[in-house]
mmCIF file of C-alpha atoms and ligand atoms in Angstrom:
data_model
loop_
_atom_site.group_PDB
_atom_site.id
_atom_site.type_symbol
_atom_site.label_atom_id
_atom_site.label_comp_id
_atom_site.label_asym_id
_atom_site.label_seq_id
_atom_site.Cartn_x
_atom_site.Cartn_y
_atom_site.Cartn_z
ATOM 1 C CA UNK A 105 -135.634 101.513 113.599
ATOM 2 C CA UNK A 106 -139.125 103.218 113.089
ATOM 3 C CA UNK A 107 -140.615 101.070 110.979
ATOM 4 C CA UNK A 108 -139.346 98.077 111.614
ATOM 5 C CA UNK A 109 -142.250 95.820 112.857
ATOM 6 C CA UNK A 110 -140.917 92.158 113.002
ATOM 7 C CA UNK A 111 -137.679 90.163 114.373
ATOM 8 C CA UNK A 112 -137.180 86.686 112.727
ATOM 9 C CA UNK A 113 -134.308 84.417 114.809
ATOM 10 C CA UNK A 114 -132.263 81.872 113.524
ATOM 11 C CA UNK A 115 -132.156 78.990 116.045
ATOM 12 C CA UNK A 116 -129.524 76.428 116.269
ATOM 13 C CA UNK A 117 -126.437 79.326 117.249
ATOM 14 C CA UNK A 118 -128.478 82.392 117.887
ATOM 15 C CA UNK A 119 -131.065 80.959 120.398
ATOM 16 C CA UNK A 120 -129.368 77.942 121.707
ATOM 17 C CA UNK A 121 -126.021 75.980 120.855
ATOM 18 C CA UNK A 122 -126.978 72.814 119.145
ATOM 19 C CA UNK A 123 -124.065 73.483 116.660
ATOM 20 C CA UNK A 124 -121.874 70.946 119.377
ATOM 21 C CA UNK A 125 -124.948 68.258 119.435
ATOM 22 C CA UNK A 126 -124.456 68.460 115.427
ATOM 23 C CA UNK A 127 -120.810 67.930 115.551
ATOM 24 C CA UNK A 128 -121.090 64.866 118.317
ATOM 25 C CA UNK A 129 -123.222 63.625 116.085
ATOM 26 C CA UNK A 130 -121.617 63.759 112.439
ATOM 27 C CA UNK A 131 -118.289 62.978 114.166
ATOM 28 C CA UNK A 132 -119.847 59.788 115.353
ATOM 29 C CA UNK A 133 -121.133 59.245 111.764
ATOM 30 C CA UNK A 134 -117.644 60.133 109.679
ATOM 31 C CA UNK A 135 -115.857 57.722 112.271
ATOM 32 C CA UNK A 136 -117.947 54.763 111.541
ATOM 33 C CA UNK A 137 -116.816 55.698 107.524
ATOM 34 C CA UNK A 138 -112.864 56.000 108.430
ATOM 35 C CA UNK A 139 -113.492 60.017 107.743
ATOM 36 C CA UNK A 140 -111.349 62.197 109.727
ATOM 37 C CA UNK A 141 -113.700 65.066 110.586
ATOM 38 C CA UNK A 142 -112.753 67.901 112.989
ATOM 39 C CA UNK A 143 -114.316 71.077 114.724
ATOM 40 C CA UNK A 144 -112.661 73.097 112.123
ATOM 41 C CA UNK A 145 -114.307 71.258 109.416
ATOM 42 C CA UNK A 146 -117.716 71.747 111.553
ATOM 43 C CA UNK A 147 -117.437 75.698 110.807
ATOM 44 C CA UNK A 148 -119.168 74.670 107.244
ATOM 45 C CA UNK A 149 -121.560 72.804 108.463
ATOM 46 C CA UNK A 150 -123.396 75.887 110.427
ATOM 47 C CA UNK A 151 -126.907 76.988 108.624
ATOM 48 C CA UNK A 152 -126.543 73.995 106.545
ATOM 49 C CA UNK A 153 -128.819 71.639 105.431
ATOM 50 C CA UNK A 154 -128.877 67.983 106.659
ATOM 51 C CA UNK A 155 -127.964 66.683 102.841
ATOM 52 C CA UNK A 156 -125.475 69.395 102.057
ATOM 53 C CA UNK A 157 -123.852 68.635 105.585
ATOM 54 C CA UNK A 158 -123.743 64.961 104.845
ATOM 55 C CA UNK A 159 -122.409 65.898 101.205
ATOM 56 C CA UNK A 160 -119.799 68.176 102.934
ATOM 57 C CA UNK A 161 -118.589 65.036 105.053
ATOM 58 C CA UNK A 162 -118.637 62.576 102.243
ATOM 59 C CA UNK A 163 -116.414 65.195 100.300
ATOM 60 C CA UNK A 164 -113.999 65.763 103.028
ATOM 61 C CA UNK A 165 -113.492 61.835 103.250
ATOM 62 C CA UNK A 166 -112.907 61.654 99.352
ATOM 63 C CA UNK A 167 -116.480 59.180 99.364
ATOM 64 C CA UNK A 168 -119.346 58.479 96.745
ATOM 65 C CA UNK A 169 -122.293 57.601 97.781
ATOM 66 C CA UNK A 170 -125.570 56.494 96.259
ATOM 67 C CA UNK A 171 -128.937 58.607 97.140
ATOM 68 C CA UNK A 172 -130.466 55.674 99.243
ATOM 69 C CA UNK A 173 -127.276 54.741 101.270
ATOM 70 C CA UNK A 174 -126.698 58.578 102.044
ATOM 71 C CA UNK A 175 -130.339 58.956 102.866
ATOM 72 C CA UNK A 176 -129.697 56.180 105.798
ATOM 73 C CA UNK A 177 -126.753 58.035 106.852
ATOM 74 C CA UNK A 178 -128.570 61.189 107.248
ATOM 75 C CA UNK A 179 -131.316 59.263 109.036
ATOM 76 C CA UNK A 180 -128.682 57.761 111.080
ATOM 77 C CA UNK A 181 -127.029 61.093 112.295
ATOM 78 C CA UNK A 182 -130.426 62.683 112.895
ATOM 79 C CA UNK A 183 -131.263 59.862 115.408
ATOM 80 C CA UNK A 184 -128.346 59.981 117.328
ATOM 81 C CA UNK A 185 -128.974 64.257 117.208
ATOM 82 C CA UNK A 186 -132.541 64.044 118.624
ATOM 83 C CA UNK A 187 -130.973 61.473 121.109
ATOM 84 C CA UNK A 188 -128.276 64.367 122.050
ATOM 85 C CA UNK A 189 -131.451 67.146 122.335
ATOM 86 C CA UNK A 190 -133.405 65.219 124.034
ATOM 87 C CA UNK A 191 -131.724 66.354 127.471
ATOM 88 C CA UNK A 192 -132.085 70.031 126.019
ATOM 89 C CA UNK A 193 -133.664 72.279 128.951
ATOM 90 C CA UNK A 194 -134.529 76.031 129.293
ATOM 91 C CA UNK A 195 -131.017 76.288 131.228
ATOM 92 C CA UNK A 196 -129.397 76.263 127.333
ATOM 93 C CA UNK A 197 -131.078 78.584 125.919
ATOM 94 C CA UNK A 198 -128.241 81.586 125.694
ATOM 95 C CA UNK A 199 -127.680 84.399 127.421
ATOM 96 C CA UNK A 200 -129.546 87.308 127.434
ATOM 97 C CA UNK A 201 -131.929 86.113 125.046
ATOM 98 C CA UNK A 202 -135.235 86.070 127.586
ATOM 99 C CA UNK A 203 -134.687 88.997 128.004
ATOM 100 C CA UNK A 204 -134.563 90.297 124.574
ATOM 101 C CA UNK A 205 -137.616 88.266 123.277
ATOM 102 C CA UNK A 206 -139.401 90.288 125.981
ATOM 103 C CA UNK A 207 -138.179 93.484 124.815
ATOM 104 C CA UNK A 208 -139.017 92.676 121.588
ATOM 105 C CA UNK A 209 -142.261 92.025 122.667
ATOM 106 C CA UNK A 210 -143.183 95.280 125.123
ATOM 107 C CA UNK A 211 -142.839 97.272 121.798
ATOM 108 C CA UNK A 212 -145.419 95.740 120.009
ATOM 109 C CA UNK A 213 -142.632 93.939 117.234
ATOM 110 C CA UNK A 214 -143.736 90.440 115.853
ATOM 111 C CA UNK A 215 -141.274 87.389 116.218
ATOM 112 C CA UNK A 216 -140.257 84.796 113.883
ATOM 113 C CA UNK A 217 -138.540 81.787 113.624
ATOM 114 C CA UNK A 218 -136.444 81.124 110.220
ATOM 115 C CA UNK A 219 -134.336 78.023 111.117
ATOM 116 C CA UNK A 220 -133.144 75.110 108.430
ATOM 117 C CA UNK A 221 -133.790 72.560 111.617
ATOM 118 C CA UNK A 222 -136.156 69.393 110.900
ATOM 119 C CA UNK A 223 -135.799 69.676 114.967
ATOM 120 C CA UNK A 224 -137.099 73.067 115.185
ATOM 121 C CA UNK A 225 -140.464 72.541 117.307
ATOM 122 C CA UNK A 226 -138.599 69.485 118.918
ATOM 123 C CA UNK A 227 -136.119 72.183 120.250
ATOM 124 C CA UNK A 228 -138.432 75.067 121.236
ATOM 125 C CA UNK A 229 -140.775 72.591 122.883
ATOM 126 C CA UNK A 230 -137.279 71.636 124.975
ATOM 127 C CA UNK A 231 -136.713 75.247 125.764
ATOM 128 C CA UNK A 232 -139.951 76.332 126.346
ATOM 129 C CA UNK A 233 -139.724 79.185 124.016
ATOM 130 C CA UNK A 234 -142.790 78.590 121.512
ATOM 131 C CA UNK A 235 -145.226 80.979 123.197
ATOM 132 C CA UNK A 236 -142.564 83.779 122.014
ATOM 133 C CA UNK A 237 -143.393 83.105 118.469
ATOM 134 C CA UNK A 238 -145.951 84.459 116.452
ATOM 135 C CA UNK A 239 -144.832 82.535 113.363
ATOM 136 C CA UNK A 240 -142.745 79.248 112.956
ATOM 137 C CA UNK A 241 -140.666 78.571 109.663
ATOM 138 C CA UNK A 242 -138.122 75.772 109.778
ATOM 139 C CA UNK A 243 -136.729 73.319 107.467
ATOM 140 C CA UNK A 244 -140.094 71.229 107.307
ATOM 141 C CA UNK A 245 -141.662 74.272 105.673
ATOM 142 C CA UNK A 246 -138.862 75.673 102.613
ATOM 143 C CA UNK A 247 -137.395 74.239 100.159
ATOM 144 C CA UNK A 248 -134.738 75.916 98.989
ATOM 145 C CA UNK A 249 -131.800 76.542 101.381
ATOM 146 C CA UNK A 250 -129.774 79.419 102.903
ATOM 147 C CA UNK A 251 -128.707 81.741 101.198
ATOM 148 C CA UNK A 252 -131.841 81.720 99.520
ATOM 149 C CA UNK A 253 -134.231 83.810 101.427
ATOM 150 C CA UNK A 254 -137.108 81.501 100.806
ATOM 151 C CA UNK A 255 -137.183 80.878 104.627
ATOM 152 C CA UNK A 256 -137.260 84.623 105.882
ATOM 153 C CA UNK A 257 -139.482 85.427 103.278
ATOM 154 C CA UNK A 258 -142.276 83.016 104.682
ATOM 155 C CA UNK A 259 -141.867 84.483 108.157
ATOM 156 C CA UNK A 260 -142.725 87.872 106.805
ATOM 157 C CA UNK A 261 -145.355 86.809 104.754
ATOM 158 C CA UNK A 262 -146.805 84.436 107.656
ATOM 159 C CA UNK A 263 -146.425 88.223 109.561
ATOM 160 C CA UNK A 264 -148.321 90.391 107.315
ATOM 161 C CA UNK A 265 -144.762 92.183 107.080
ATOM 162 C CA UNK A 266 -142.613 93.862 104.215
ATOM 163 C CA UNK A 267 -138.828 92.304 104.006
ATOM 164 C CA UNK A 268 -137.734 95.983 104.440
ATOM 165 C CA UNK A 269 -139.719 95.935 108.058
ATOM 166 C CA UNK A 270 -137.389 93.054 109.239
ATOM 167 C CA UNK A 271 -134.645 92.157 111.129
ATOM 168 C CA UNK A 272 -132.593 89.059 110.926
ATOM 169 C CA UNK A 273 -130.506 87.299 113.959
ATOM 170 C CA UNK A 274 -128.064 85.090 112.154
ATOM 171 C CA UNK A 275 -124.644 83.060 113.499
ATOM 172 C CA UNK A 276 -124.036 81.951 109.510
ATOM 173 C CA UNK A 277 -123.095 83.638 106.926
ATOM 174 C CA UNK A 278 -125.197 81.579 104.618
ATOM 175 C CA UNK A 279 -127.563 83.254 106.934
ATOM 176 C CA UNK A 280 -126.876 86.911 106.511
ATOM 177 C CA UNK A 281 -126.810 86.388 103.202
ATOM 178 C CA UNK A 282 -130.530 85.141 102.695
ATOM 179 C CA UNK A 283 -131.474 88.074 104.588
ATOM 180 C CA UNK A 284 -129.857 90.199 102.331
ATOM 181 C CA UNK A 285 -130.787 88.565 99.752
ATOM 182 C CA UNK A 286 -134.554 89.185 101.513
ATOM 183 C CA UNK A 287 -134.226 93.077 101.475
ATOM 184 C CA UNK A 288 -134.226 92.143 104.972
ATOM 185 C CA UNK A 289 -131.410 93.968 107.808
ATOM 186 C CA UNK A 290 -128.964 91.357 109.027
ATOM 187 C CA UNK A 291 -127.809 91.331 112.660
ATOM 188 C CA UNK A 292 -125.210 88.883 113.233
ATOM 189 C CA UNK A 293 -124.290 87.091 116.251
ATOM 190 C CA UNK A 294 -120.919 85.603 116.211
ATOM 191 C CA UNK A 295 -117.265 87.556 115.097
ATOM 192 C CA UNK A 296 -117.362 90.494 112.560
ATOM 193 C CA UNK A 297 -114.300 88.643 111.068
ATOM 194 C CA UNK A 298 -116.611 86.002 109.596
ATOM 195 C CA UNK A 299 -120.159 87.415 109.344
ATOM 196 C CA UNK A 300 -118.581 90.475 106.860
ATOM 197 C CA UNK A 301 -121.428 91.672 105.421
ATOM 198 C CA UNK A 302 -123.675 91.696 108.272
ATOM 199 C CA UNK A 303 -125.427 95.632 109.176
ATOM 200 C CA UNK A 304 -124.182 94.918 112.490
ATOM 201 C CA UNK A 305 -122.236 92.066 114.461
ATOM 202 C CA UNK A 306 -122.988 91.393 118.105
ATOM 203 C CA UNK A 307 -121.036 88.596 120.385
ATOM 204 C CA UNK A 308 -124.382 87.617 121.990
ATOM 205 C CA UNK A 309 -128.005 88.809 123.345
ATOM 206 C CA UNK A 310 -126.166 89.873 126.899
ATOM 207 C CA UNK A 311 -127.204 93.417 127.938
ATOM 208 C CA UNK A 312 -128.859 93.583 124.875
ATOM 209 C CA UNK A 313 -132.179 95.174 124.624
ATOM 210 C CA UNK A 314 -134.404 96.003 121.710
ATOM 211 C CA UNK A 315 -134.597 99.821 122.878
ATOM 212 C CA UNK A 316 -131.022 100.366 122.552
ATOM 213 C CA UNK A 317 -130.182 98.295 119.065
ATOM 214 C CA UNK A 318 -128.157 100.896 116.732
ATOM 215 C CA UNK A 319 -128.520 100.127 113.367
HETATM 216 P P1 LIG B 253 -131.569 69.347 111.056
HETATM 217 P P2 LIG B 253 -130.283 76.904 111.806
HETATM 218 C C1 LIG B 253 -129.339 74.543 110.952
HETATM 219 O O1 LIG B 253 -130.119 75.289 111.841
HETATM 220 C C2 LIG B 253 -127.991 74.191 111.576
HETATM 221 O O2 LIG B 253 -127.207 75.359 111.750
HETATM 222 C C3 LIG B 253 -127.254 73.239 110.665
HETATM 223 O O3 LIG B 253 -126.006 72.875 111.238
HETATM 224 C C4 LIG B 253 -128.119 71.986 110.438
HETATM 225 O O4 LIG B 253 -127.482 71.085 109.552
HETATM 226 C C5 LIG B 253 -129.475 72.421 109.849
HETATM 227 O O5 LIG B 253 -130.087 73.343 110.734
HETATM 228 C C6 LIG B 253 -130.412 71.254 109.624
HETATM 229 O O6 LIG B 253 -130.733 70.706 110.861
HETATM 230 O O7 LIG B 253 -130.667 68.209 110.688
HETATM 231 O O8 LIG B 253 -131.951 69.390 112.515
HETATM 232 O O9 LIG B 253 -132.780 69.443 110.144
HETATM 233 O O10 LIG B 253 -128.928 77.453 112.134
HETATM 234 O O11 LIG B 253 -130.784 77.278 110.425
HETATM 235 O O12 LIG B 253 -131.299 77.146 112.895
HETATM 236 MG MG1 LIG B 254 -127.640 79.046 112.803
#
């Protein structure tokens, strides 16, 4: 743990749970196309881009689409999501995280954000957690998705960091992959029975400090 010097989060399932707002939303979409989408079927949707989710959707309901109809779908979904986040508040954010940001912080380790949300700054703004980081990457900023590490990379790099001085908080396994991928250490937050190949799995941030992480 000596030389690690930066933390990069995931957001929507490590920081806060949008992951329902998502679902509201693309069940609201694959009703209005007859498709019978349920919270199982949401599991692949987590870490996801918008696209690929839409894609996922349109494949479970057995529908082609053309680019510019599934472009207004996507647009569609989005708007009814920032509708959903708009009542987000500090009271979401999940527990125990406060308190580990500030950990983080007292020990002189640099914070990132490496989220595939459009919404990122939209959400942070909601949740009042922005001054925590010292570098923001999000979907409006990479280009190639999880598991690619493209997005944990820039955080580094944005850092003045080496991937081998970084930790990564991920709830997808798309996630710890990219980290891995990264040279990066992969902290998973969620059940060991899906995030496999993570260096270590935690339930949550609860009781959680950055003194006492064991990796
Ligand atoms: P948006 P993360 C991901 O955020 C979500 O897990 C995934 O479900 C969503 O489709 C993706 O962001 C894109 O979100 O439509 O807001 O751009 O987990 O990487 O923080
Ligand atoms: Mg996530």
């Amino acid at each position: 743990m000596d030389n690690i010097k930066a933390i990069i989060f995931d957001l929507d399932g490590v920081l806060v749970n949008t992951a329902k707002y998502h679902y509201l939303a693309w069940k609201r979409l694959a009703k209005e196309l007859n498709i019978d989408f349920t919270i199982e079927d949401n599991e692949r949707l987590k870490g996801v881009s918008r696209m690929k989710s839409l894609d996922i959707i349109l494949e479970i309901g057995n529908i082609t689409l053309d680019d510019d109809t599934k472009n207004e779908l996507a647009q569609k979904k989005n708007a009814w999501y920032v509708e959903y986040i708009s009542k987000l508040t500090p009271a979401d954010i999940l527990p125990g995280v406060i308190v580990f940001l500030k950990s983080i912080k007292a020990n002189g380790i640099k914070i990132a954000l490496g989220s595939a949300s459009k919404n990122s700054m939209l959400i942070l703004t909601k949740l009042k957690l922005k001054d925590y980081f010292d570098a923001i990457i999000d979907g409006t900023k990479v280009s190639k998705a999880k598991p690619d590490p493209e997005v944990f990379l820039k955080g580094a790099l944005e850092l003045n960091v080496l991937p081998c001085q970084c930790i990564v908080f991920e709830d997808a396994q798309a996630g710890i992959d990219a980290a891995i991928n990264g040279g990066m250490l992969a902290i998973g937050i969620g059940s060991k029975d899906i995030l496999k190949k993570a260096n270590l799995v935690l339930p949550g941030f609860s009781n959680i400090i950055f003194d006492n992480l064991e990796l």
